[in-house]
JSON list of C-alpha atoms in Angstrom, two decimals:
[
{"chain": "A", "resi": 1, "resn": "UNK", "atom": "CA", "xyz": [192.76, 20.86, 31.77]},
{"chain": "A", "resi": 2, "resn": "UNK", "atom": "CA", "xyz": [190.50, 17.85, 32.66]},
{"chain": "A", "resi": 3, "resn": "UNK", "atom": "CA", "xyz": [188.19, 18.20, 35.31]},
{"chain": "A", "resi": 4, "resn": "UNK", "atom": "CA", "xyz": [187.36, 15.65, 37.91]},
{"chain": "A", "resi": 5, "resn": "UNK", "atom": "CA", "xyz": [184.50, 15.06, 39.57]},
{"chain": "A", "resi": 6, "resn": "UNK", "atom": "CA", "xyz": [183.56, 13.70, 43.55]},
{"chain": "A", "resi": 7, "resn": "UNK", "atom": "CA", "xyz": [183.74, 9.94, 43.85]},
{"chain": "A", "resi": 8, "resn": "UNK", "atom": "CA", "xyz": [181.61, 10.64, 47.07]},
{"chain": "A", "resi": 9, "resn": "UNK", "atom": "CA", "xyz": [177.83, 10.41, 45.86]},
{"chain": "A", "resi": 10, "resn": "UNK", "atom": "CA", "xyz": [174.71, 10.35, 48.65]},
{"chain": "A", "resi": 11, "resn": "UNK", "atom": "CA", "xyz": [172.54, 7.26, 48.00]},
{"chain": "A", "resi": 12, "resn": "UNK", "atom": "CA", "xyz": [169.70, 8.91, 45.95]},
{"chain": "A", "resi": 13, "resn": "UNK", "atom": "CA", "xyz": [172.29, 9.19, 43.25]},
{"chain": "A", "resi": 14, "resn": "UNK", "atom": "CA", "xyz": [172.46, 5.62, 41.63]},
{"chain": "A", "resi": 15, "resn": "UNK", "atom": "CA", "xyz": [175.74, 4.54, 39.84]},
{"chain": "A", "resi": 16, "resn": "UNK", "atom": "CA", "xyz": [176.20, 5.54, 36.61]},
{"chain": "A", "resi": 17, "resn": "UNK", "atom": "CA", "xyz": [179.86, 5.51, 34.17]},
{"chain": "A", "resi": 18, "resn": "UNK", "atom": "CA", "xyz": [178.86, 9.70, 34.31]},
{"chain": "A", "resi": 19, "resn": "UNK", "atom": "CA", "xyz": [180.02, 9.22, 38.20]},
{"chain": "A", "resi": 20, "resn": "UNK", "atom": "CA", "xyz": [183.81, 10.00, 37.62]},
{"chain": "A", "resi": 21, "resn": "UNK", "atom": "CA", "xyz": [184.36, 10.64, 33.68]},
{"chain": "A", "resi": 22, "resn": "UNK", "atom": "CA", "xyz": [187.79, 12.52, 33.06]},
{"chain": "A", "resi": 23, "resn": "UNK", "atom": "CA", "xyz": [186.18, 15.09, 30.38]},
{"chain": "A", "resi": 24, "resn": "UNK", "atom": "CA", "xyz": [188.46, 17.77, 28.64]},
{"chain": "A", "resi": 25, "resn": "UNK", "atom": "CA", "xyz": [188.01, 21.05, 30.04]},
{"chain": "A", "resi": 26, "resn": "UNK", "atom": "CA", "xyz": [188.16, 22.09, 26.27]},
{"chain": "A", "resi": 27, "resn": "UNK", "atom": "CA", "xyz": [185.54, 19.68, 24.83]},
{"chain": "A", "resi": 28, "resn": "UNK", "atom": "CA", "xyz": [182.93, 19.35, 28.14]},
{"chain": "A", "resi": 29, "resn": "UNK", "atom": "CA", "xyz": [180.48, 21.72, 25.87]},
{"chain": "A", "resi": 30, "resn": "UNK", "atom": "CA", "xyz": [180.80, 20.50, 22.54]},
{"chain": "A", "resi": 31, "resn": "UNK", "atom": "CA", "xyz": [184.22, 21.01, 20.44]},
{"chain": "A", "resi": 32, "resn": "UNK", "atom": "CA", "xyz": [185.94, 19.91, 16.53]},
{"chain": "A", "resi": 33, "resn": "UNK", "atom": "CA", "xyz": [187.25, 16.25, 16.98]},
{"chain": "A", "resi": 34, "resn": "UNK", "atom": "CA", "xyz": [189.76, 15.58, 14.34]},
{"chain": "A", "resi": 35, "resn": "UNK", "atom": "CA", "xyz": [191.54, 12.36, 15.88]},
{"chain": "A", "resi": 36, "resn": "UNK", "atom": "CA", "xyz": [190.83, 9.20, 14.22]},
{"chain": "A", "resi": 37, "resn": "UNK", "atom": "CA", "xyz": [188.76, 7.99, 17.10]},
{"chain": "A", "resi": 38, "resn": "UNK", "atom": "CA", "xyz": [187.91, 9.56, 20.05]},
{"chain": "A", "resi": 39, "resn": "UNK", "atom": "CA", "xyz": [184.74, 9.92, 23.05]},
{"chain": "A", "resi": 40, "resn": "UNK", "atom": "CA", "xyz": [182.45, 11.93, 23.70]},
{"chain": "A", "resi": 41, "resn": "UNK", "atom": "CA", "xyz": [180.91, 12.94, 26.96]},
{"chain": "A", "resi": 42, "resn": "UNK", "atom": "CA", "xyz": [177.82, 14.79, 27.54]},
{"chain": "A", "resi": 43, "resn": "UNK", "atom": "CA", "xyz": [175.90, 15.52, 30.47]},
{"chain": "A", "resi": 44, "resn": "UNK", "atom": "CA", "xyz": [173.78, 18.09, 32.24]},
{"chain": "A", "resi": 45, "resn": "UNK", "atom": "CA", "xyz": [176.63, 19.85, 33.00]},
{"chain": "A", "resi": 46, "resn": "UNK", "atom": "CA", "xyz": [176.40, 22.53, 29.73]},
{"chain": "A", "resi": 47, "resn": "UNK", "atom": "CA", "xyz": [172.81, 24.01, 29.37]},
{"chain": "A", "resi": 48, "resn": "UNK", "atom": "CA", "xyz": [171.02, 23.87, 25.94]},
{"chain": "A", "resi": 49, "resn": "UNK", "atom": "CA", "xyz": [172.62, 22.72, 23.25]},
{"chain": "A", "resi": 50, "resn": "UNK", "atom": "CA", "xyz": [176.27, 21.43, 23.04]},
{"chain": "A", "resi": 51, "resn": "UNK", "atom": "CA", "xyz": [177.91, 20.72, 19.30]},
{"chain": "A", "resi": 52, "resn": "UNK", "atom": "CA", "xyz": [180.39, 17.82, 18.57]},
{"chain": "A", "resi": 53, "resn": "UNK", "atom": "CA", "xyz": [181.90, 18.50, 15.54]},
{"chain": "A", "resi": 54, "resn": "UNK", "atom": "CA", "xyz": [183.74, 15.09, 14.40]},
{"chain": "A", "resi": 55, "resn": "UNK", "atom": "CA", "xyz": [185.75, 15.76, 10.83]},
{"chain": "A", "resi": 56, "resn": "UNK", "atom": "CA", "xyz": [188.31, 13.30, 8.94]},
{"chain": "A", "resi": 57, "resn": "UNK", "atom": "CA", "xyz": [190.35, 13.47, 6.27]},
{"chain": "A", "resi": 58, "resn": "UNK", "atom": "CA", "xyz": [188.38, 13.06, 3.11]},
{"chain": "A", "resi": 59, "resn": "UNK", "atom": "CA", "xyz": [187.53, 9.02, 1.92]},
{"chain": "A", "resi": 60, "resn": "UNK", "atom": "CA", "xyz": [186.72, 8.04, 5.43]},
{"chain": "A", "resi": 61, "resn": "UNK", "atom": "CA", "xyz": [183.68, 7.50, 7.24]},
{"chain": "A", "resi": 62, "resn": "UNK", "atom": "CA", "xyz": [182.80, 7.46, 10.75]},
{"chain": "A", "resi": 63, "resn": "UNK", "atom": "CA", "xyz": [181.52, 5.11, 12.97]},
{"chain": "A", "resi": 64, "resn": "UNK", "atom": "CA", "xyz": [179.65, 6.50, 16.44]},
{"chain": "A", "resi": 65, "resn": "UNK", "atom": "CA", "xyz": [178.60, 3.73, 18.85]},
{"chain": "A", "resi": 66, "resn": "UNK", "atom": "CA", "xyz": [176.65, 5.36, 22.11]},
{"chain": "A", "resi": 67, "resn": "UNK", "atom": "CA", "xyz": [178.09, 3.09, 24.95]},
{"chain": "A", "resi": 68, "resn": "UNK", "atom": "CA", "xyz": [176.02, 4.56, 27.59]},
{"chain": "A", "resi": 69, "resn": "UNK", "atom": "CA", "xyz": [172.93, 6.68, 27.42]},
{"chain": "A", "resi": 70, "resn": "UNK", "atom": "CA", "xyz": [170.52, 7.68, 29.72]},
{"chain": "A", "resi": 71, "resn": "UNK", "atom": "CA", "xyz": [168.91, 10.94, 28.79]},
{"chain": "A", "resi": 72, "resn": "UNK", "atom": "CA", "xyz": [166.54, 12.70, 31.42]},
{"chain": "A", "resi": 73, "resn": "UNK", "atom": "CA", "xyz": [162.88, 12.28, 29.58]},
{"chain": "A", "resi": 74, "resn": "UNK", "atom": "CA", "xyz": [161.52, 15.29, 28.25]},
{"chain": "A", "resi": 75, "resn": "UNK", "atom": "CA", "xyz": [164.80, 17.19, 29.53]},
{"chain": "A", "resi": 76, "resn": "UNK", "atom": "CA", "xyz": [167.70, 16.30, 26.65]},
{"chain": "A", "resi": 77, "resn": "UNK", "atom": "CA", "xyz": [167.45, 15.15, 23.60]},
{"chain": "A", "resi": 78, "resn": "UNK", "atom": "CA", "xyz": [170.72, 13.77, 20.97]},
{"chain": "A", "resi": 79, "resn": "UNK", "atom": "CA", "xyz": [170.77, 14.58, 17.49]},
{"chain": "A", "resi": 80, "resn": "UNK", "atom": "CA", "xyz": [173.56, 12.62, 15.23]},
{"chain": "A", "resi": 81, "resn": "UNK", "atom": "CA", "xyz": [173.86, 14.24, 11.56]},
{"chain": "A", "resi": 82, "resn": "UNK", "atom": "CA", "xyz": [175.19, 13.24, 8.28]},
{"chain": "A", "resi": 83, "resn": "UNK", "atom": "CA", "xyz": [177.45, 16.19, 8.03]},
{"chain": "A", "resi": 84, "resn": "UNK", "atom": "CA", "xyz": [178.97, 19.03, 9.31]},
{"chain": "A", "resi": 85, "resn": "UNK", "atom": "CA", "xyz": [176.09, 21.17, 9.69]},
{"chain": "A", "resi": 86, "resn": "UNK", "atom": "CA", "xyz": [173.02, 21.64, 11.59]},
{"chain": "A", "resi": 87, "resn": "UNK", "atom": "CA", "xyz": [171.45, 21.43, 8.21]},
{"chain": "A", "resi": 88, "resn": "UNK", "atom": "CA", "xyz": [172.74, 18.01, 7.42]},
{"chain": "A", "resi": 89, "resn": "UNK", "atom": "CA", "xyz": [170.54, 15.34, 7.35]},
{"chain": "A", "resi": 90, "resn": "UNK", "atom": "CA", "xyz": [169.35, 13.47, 10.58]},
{"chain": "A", "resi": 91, "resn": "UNK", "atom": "CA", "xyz": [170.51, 9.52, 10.90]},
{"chain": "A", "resi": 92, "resn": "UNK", "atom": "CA", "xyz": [170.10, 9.55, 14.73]},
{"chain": "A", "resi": 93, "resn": "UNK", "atom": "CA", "xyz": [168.08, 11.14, 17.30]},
{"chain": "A", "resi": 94, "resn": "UNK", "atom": "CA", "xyz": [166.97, 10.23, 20.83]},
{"chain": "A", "resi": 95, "resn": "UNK", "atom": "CA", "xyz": [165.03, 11.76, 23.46]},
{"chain": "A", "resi": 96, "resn": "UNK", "atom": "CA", "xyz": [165.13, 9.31, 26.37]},
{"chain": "A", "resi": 97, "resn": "UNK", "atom": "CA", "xyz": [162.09, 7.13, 25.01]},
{"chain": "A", "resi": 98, "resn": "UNK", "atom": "CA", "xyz": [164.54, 5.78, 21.88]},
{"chain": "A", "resi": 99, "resn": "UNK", "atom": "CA", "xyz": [167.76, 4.58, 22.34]},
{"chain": "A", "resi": 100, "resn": "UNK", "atom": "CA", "xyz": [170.48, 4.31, 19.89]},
{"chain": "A", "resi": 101, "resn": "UNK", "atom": "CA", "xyz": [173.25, 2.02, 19.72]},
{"chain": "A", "resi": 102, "resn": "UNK", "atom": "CA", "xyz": [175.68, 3.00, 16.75]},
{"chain": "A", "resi": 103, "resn": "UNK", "atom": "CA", "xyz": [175.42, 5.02, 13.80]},
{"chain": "A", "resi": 104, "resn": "UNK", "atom": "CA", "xyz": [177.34, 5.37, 10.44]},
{"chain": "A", "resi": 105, "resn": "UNK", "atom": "CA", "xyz": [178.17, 8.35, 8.38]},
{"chain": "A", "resi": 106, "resn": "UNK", "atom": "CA", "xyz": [178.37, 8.38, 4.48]},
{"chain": "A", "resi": 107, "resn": "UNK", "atom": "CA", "xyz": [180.83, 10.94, 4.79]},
{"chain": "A", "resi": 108, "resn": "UNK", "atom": "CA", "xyz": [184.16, 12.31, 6.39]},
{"chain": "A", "resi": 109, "resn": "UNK", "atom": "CA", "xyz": [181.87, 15.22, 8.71]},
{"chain": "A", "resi": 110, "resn": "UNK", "atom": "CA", "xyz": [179.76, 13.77, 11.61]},
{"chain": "A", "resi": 111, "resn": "UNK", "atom": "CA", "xyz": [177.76, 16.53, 13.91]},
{"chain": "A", "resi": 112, "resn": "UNK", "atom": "CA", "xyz": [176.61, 15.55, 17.42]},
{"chain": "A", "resi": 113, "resn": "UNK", "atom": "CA", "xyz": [174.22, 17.72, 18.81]},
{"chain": "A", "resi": 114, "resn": "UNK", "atom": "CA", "xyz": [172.89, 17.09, 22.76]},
{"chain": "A", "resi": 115, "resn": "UNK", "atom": "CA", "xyz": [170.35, 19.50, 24.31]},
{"chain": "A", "resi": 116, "resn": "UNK", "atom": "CA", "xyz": [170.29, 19.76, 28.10]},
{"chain": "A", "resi": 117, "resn": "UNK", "atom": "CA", "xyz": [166.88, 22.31, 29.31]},
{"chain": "A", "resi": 118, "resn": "UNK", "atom": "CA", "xyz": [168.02, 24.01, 32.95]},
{"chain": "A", "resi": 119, "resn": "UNK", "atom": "CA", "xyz": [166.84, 26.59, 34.45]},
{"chain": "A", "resi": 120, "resn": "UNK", "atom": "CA", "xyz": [169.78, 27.92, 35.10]},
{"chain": "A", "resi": 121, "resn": "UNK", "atom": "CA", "xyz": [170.88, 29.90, 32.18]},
{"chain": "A", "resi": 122, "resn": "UNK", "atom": "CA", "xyz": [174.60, 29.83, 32.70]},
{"chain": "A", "resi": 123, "resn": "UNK", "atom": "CA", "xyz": [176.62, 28.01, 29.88]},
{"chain": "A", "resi": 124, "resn": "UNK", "atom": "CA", "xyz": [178.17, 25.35, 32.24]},
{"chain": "A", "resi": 125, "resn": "UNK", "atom": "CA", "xyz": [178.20, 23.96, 35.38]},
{"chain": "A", "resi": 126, "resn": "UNK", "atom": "CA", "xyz": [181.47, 22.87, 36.47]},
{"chain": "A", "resi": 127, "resn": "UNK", "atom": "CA", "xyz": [179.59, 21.03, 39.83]},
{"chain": "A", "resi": 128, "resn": "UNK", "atom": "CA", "xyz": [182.00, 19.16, 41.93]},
{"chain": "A", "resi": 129, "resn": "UNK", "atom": "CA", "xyz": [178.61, 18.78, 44.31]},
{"chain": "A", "resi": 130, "resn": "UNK", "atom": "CA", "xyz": [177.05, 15.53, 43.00]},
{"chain": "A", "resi": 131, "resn": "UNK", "atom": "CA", "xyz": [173.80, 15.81, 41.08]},
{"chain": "A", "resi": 132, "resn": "UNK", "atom": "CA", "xyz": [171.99, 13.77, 39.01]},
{"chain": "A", "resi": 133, "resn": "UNK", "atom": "CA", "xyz": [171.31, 15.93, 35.95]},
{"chain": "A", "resi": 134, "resn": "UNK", "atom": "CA", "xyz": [175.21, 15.89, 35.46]},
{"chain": "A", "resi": 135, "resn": "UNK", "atom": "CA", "xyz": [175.98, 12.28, 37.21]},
{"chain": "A", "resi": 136, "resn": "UNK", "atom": "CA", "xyz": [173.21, 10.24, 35.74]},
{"chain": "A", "resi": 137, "resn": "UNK", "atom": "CA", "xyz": [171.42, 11.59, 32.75]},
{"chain": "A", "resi": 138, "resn": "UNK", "atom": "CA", "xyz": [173.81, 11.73, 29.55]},
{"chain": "A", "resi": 139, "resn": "UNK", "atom": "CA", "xyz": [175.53, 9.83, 27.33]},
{"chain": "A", "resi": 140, "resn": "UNK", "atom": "CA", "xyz": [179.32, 8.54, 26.63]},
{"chain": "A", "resi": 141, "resn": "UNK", "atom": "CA", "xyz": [180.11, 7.72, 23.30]},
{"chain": "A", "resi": 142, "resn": "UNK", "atom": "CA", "xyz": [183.38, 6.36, 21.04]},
{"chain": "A", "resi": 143, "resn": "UNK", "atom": "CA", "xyz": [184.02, 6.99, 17.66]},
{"chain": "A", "resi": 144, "resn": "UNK", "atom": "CA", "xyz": [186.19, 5.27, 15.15]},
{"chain": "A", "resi": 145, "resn": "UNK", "atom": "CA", "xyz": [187.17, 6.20, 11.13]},
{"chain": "A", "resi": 146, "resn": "UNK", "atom": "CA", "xyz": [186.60, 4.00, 8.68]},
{"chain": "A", "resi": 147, "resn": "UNK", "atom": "CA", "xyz": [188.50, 4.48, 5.04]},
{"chain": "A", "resi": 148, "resn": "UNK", "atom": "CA", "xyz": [185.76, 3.95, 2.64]}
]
């Protein structure tokens, strides 16, 4: 199932590509990516913290590159690790006041973590009601394999 959002949105809410994503009802809080390339789409939409588990065949690498981000300061935060695990080590991390613009693995397993804080405690928010926590703050991001 892919879930669409409004393409009405009041004024206060500036333009963002998080307006009217098409996001996999299966992978909107985090999921295992196994494709060779693929996107990613987080938002405020999932409260606290959402896991993208991206894993290739062995002898490849993996190439992230963030092609929109805009996390809400002090709010979310991304994490991009060397690995499978939330133990792996770090290569990436943003929290609104450091951008990042690609990132390369050293091997097949890449983990994506993104951390939204809401005070509402539910798991997601399926909002068809525009808002900017899940319509402006976020990122989008594309991976690719490389065979090493």
């Amino acid at each position: 199932m892919v879930i669409l959002f409004s393409s009405t949105f009041p004024d206060s809410i500036p333009y963002t590509p998080l307006h009217s994503p098409s996001v996999p009802e299966s992978c909107t809080c985090g999921c295992t990516m196994e494709e060779d390339s693929g996107e990613i789409i987080a938002s405020g939409r999932c409260s606290q913290t959402s896991t993208w588990l991206i894993s290739l065949p062995a002898r490849h690498t993996i190439k992230l590159r963030f092609n929109f981000i805009n996390l809400y300061e002090n709010k979310q935060w991304v994490r991009v690790r060397n690995g499978g695990t939330s133990g792996s080590d770090l290569i990436a991390f943003s929290d609104g006041r450091r951008q990042i613009d690609h990132v390369t693995s050293t091997s097949n397993q890449m983990l994506v973590e993104f951390f939204t804080e809401s005070d509402d405690k539910t798991n997601t928010t399926y909002s068809r009601v525009p808002t900017k926590p899940i319509h402006v703050y976020g990122f989008i991001a594309t991976y690719t394999s490389n065979c090493k």
